[in-house]
Short mmCIF file of C-alpha atoms in Angstrom, two decimals:
data_model
loop_
_atom_site.label_atom_id
_atom_site.label_comp_id
_atom_site.label_asym_id
_atom_site.label_seq_id
_atom_site.Cartn_x
_atom_site.Cartn_y
_atom_site.Cartn_z
CA ASP A 3 0.24 -0.04 -0.04
CA THR A 4 1.47 3.62 -0.86
CA GLU A 5 1.54 6.11 1.69
CA VAL A 6 0.61 9.05 -0.68
CA THR A 7 -3.09 8.71 -1.55
CA GLN A 8 -4.55 10.29 -4.77
CA THR A 9 -7.96 10.71 -5.42
CA PRO A 10 -9.81 9.97 -7.68
CA LYS A 11 -8.03 7.14 -9.57
CA HIS A 12 -9.58 7.74 -12.87
CA LEU A 13 -11.11 10.99 -14.20
CA VAL A 14 -13.11 11.91 -17.45
CA MET A 15 -13.95 15.75 -18.25
CA GLY A 16 -15.04 17.92 -20.92
CA MET A 17 -12.84 20.82 -21.89
CA THR A 18 -15.27 23.43 -20.32
CA ASN A 19 -15.16 21.45 -16.81
CA LYS A 20 -13.48 22.34 -13.59
CA LYS A 21 -12.24 19.69 -11.53
CA SER A 22 -9.82 18.92 -8.77
CA LEU A 23 -7.23 16.10 -8.25
CA LYS A 24 -6.27 15.60 -4.20
CA CYS A 25 -3.55 14.16 -2.55
CA GLU A 26 -2.70 13.30 0.86
CA GLN A 27 0.39 11.96 2.65
CA HIS A 28 0.86 11.31 6.27
CA MET A 29 4.60 10.65 6.64
CA GLY A 30 5.35 14.24 8.00
CA HIS A 31 7.13 15.25 4.65
CA ARG A 32 7.46 18.92 4.03
CA ALA A 33 7.87 18.71 0.21
CA MET A 34 5.11 17.60 -2.08
CA TYR A 35 5.04 17.69 -6.07
CA TRP A 36 3.04 17.02 -8.78
CA TYR A 37 4.25 15.38 -12.10
CA LYS A 38 2.53 14.59 -15.11
CA GLN A 39 3.54 11.53 -17.26
CA LYS A 40 2.58 10.65 -20.80
CA ALA A 41 2.36 7.26 -22.17
CA LYS A 42 5.81 5.88 -22.69
CA LYS A 43 7.33 9.09 -21.45
CA PRO A 44 9.20 9.97 -17.92
CA PRO A 45 7.67 11.76 -15.40
CA GLU A 46 7.65 15.71 -16.09
CA LEU A 47 7.60 17.76 -12.90
CA MET A 48 4.93 20.26 -12.65
CA PHE A 49 4.99 22.03 -9.40
CA VAL A 50 6.93 21.75 -6.34
CA TYR A 51 5.74 23.06 -2.63
CA SER A 52 8.10 23.27 0.48
CA TYR A 53 6.93 23.98 3.90
CA GLU A 54 3.18 24.60 2.24
CA LYS A 55 4.60 27.31 -0.46
CA LEU A 56 4.76 27.23 -3.78
CA SER A 57 8.74 26.73 -4.61
CA ILE A 58 8.95 25.46 -8.25
CA ASN A 59 6.66 26.19 -10.85
CA GLU A 60 7.93 24.43 -14.51
CA SER A 61 6.22 27.15 -16.68
CA VAL A 62 2.93 24.92 -16.65
CA PRO A 63 -0.38 26.75 -18.13
CA SER A 64 -2.67 28.69 -15.86
CA ARG A 65 -5.21 25.91 -16.78
CA PHE A 66 -3.51 23.83 -13.97
CA SER A 67 -3.66 25.56 -10.57
CA PRO A 68 -1.91 23.87 -7.51
CA GLU A 69 -2.95 24.76 -3.89
CA CYS A 70 -1.41 23.42 -0.43
CA PRO A 71 -3.93 23.73 2.18
CA ASN A 72 -1.66 22.56 4.75
CA SER A 73 1.46 19.96 4.96
CA SER A 74 -0.46 16.92 4.63
CA LEU A 75 -2.75 17.94 1.59
CA LEU A 76 -2.01 19.06 -2.33
CA ASN A 77 -4.66 19.69 -4.92
CA LEU A 78 -4.40 20.47 -8.50
CA HIS A 79 -7.54 22.18 -9.53
CA LEU A 80 -7.99 21.81 -13.45
CA HIS A 81 -9.70 24.15 -15.73
CA ALA A 82 -10.48 24.69 -19.74
CA LEU A 83 -8.32 21.46 -20.00
CA GLN A 84 -7.40 20.26 -23.68
CA PRO A 85 -7.39 16.70 -24.85
CA GLU A 86 -3.54 16.69 -25.08
CA ASP A 87 -3.75 17.23 -21.02
CA SER A 88 -4.77 13.66 -20.95
CA ALA A 89 -2.13 11.69 -18.83
CA LEU A 90 -1.35 10.03 -15.62
CA TYR A 91 -0.80 12.76 -12.96
CA LEU A 92 1.24 11.86 -10.00
CA CYS A 93 1.71 13.18 -6.84
CA ALA A 94 4.53 12.38 -4.49
CA SER A 95 6.30 13.72 -1.26
CA SER A 96 9.83 13.71 0.11
CA GLN A 97 11.43 15.44 3.02
CA VAL A 98 13.08 18.58 1.63
CA SER A 99 15.88 17.69 -0.24
CA ASN A 100 18.60 14.93 -1.08
CA VAL A 101 16.20 12.08 -0.59
CA PRO A 102 13.81 10.05 -2.79
CA LEU A 103 10.14 10.84 -3.62
CA HIS A 104 7.49 8.78 -2.68
CA PHE A 105 4.90 8.62 -5.19
CA GLY A 106 0.89 8.05 -4.88
CA ASN A 107 -0.63 5.68 -7.37
CA GLY A 108 -1.58 8.46 -9.71
CA THR A 109 -5.00 9.79 -11.25
CA ARG A 110 -5.51 8.70 -14.91
CA LEU A 111 -6.73 11.74 -16.49
CA THR A 112 -8.82 11.56 -19.83
CA VAL A 113 -9.97 15.09 -21.60
CA THR A 114 -12.63 14.70 -23.99
CA GLN B 30 18.57 22.41 -19.29
CA LYS B 31 19.81 19.61 -16.82
CA GLU B 32 19.51 15.96 -18.44
CA VAL B 33 19.51 12.34 -17.47
CA GLU B 34 20.05 9.97 -20.33
CA GLN B 35 19.26 6.31 -20.37
CA ASN B 36 19.15 3.91 -23.26
CA SER B 37 15.50 3.38 -23.94
CA GLY B 38 15.84 -0.16 -25.05
CA PRO B 39 14.29 -2.77 -24.99
CA LEU B 40 16.74 -4.55 -23.26
CA SER B 41 15.89 -8.25 -23.01
CA VAL B 42 17.43 -11.01 -20.99
CA PRO B 43 16.93 -14.44 -20.23
CA GLU B 44 15.64 -15.58 -16.99
CA GLY B 45 18.46 -15.76 -14.30
CA ALA B 46 21.07 -13.63 -16.27
CA ILE B 47 22.25 -10.16 -15.19
CA ALA B 48 20.53 -7.25 -16.45
CA SER B 49 22.72 -3.83 -16.68
CA LEU B 50 21.05 -0.66 -17.11
CA ASN B 51 23.01 2.67 -17.42
CA CYS B 52 22.29 6.33 -16.95
CA THR B 53 24.37 9.38 -17.45
CA TYR B 54 23.56 13.01 -16.19
CA SER B 55 24.68 16.53 -16.88
CA ASP B 56 24.65 18.58 -14.01
CA ARG B 57 27.80 18.16 -12.08
CA VAL B 58 26.30 19.57 -8.65
CA SER B 59 24.00 16.74 -8.35
CA GLN B 60 23.86 14.90 -4.93
CA SER B 61 21.20 12.21 -5.05
CA PHE B 62 20.58 9.42 -7.12
CA PHE B 63 17.78 6.99 -7.62
CA TRP B 64 16.47 4.19 -9.62
CA TYR B 65 12.78 3.63 -9.55
CA ARG B 66 10.83 0.85 -11.34
CA GLN B 67 7.57 1.19 -13.22
CA TYR B 68 5.03 -1.38 -14.20
CA SER B 69 2.98 -0.57 -17.07
CA GLY B 70 0.29 1.72 -16.04
CA LYS B 71 1.37 1.93 -12.21
CA SER B 72 3.21 4.42 -10.49
CA PRO B 73 7.01 4.68 -9.91
CA GLU B 74 8.68 2.34 -7.22
CA LEU B 75 11.73 3.26 -5.49
CA ILE B 76 14.11 0.49 -5.72
CA MET B 77 17.69 1.83 -5.11
CA SER B 78 19.09 5.11 -3.86
CA ILE B 79 23.11 6.07 -4.02
CA TYR B 80 24.45 9.35 -2.66
CA SER B 81 28.46 8.32 -2.72
CA ASN B 82 30.98 7.02 -5.47
CA GLY B 83 31.10 3.16 -5.33
CA ASP B 84 28.69 0.42 -5.10
CA LYS B 85 25.50 -0.18 -3.03
CA GLU B 86 24.15 -3.68 -2.82
CA ASP B 87 20.12 -4.78 -1.97
CA GLY B 88 19.34 -8.01 -2.18
CA ARG B 89 19.64 -8.97 -6.27
CA PHE B 90 19.92 -5.30 -7.14
CA THR B 91 23.47 -3.19 -7.24
CA ALA B 92 23.83 0.43 -7.86
CA GLN B 93 26.92 1.99 -8.86
CA LEU B 94 27.86 5.58 -9.02
CA ASN B 95 30.68 7.51 -10.53
CA LYS B 96 30.59 11.17 -10.18
CA ALA B 97 33.64 12.13 -11.88
CA SER B 98 32.29 10.46 -14.99
CA GLN B 99 28.44 11.43 -14.04
CA TYR B 100 27.61 7.65 -14.50
CA VAL B 101 24.92 5.93 -12.56
CA SER B 102 24.19 1.97 -13.07
CA LEU B 103 21.81 -0.59 -11.99
CA LEU B 104 22.61 -4.19 -11.92
CA ILE B 105 20.10 -6.76 -11.32
CA ARG B 106 21.39 -10.21 -10.73
CA ASP B 107 19.15 -13.56 -11.44
CA SER B 108 16.69 -11.53 -13.40
CA GLN B 109 13.25 -13.09 -13.07
CA PRO B 110 10.02 -12.27 -15.39
CA SER B 111 8.65 -10.16 -12.54
CA ASP B 112 11.52 -7.63 -13.22
CA SER B 113 10.14 -6.87 -16.31
CA ALA B 114 9.32 -3.20 -16.17
CA THR B 115 10.22 0.18 -17.29
CA TYR B 116 13.61 1.31 -15.06
CA LEU B 117 13.75 4.91 -14.50
CA CYS B 118 17.10 6.87 -13.45
CA ALA B 119 16.36 9.61 -11.52
CA VAL B 120 18.99 12.59 -10.25
CA GLY B 121 18.16 14.91 -7.09
CA THR B 122 19.10 18.60 -7.96
CA ASN B 123 18.89 21.50 -5.38
CA SER B 124 18.74 24.75 -6.87
CA GLY B 125 19.11 26.65 -3.51
CA GLY B 126 16.83 26.86 -0.38
CA SER B 127 14.22 24.24 -0.35
CA ASN B 128 14.13 24.18 -4.62
CA TYR B 129 14.59 20.26 -4.59
CA LYS B 130 13.37 18.28 -7.31
CA LEU B 131 13.98 15.10 -9.20
CA THR B 132 14.59 15.04 -12.98
CA PHE B 133 13.88 11.27 -14.70
CA GLY B 134 15.74 9.78 -17.80
CA LYS B 135 13.39 8.53 -20.31
CA GLY B 136 13.80 4.95 -18.94
CA THR B 137 14.84 1.28 -20.11
CA LEU B 138 12.41 -1.02 -20.71
CA LEU B 139 13.68 -4.52 -19.31
CA THR B 140 11.95 -7.69 -20.62
CA VAL B 141 13.01 -10.85 -18.58
CA ASN B 142 12.14 -13.83 -20.84
CA PRO B 143 11.50 -17.37 -19.16
#
């Protein structure tokens, strides 16, 4: 069982919908991450929160909006997505530096 | 642009053989190195971490790091069909303060044939 929990596991949304992905960890980690992974590609970093503050935004389009309500929770708000945004969205957590990331099981997103 | 390079494969080995996976990285100041295994449709699973030059062994897995050559490798001894997966090399970089992230290579698809 993973210690990083992501919901939902699957999400289908239209291009005009607004939805949110959720991630929760209870390992006391102070950094949380969103990665996007397309089929047969490596995970690509989107955002990093460290001590609940956004520390890295890898030039992600504004239709993706991250939020870190507290040290255990991370959300990704989605609005006006495009079909090419369909992918596996991975949440991860870690201590702050020089350590491995622990990944959740991911949310499989399909944009129609 | 910090890069992590891997041979994409596929790499095919017979059951019981040694599988050798290689990775190079471009950022000389990187200090942490990881191998993840990812089964199709699943999330990456950490199998090895290495921080110092030399070898690190854990069961059937051995990670090797050479910072001078900017090279990381993973050996899998006595390969099993259940080892068939994509292996991702990941390099940790810290660009100051709390700006730590992992950059992944493209992954090597390993197939172990019974």
